[in-house]
XYZ file of C-alpha atoms in Angstrom:
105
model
C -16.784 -2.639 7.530
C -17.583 -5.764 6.976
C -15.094 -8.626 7.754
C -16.160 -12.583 6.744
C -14.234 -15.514 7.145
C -15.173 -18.717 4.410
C -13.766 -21.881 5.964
C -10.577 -21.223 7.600
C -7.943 -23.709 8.216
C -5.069 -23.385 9.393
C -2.481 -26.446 9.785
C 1.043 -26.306 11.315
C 3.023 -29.796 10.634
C 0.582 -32.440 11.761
C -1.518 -30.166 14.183
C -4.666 -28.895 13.024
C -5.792 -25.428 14.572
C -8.482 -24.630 12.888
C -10.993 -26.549 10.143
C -13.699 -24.777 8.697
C -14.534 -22.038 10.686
C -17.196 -19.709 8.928
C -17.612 -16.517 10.723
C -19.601 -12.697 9.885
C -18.678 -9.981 11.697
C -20.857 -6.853 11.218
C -20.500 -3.360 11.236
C -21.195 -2.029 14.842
C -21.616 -5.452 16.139
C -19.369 -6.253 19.245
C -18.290 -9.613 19.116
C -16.385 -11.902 21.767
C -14.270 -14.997 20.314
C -14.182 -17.080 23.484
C -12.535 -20.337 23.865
C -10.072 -22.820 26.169
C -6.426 -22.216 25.946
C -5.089 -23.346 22.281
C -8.195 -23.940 20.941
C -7.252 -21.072 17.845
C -8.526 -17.927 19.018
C -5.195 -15.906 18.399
C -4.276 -17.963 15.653
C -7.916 -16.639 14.095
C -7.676 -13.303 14.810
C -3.939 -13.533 13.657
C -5.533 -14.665 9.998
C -8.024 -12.121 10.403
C -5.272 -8.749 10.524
C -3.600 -10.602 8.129
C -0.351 -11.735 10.179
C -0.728 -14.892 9.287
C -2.092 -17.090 6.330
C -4.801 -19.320 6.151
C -3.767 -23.179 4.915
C -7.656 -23.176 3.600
C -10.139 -20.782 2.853
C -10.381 -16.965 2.269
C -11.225 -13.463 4.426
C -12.836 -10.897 2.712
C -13.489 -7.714 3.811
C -16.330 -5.727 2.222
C -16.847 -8.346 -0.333
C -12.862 -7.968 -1.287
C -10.938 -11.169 -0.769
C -8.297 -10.213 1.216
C -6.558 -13.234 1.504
C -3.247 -12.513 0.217
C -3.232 -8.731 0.706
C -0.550 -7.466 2.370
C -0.966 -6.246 6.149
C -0.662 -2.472 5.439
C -3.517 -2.379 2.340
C -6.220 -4.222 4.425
C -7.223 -1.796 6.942
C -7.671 -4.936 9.588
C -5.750 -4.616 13.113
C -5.997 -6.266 16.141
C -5.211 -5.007 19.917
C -3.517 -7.579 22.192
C -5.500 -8.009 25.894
C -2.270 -7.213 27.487
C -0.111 -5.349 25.607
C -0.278 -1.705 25.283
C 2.401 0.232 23.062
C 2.865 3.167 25.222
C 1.977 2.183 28.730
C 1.460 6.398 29.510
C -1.665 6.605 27.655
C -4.962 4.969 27.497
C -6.084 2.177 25.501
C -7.905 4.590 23.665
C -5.220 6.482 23.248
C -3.285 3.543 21.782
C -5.703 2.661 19.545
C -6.264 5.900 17.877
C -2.888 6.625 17.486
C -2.672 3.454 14.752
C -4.060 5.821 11.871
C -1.343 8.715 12.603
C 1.561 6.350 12.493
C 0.520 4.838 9.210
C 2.174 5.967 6.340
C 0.757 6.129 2.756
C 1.985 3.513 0.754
């Protein structure tokens, strides 16, 4: 999969959080988003899984603009550093259990 960002902004009041970011991220590629604290990194990968919008500029996944796709039909999802849903099992664990729990819609 395939996920691309095209100028992302994202404005909340009078504070800018992001302007213009352009990012690729390719399949099998590990990437790191590093950054100091507040400087949009959650906020990104927030507009990335689609729990947040965008003020400016679209995501597309596979070529699809995903933009304004709900959550559930975009096949994006993000695991917190921290948080774990079931704190018995491994992170693994945690992640493949996402598909299972997912419903058809």
């Amino acid at each position: 999969m395939q996920l691309v960002l095209e100028r992302i902004g994202k404005t909340v009041g009078a504070q800018t959080w992001l302007r213009g970011m352009d990012l690729a991220l390719q399949p099998g590629a590990v990437t790191v988003l590093l950054g100091a604290t507040q400087a949009g990194k959650t906020s990104l990968m927030r507009i990335m899984a689609g729990l947040d919008a965008p003020t400016e500029g679209r995501v597309r996944v596979d070529g699809v603009d995903v933009t304004g796709m709900p959550v559930r039909e975009r096949n994006v999802a993000m695991v917190y550093q921290q948080f774990i849903n079931y704190p018995s099992m491994t992170v693994a664990d945690n992640i493949d259990l996402a598909p299972d729990l997912r419903t058809p819609i």
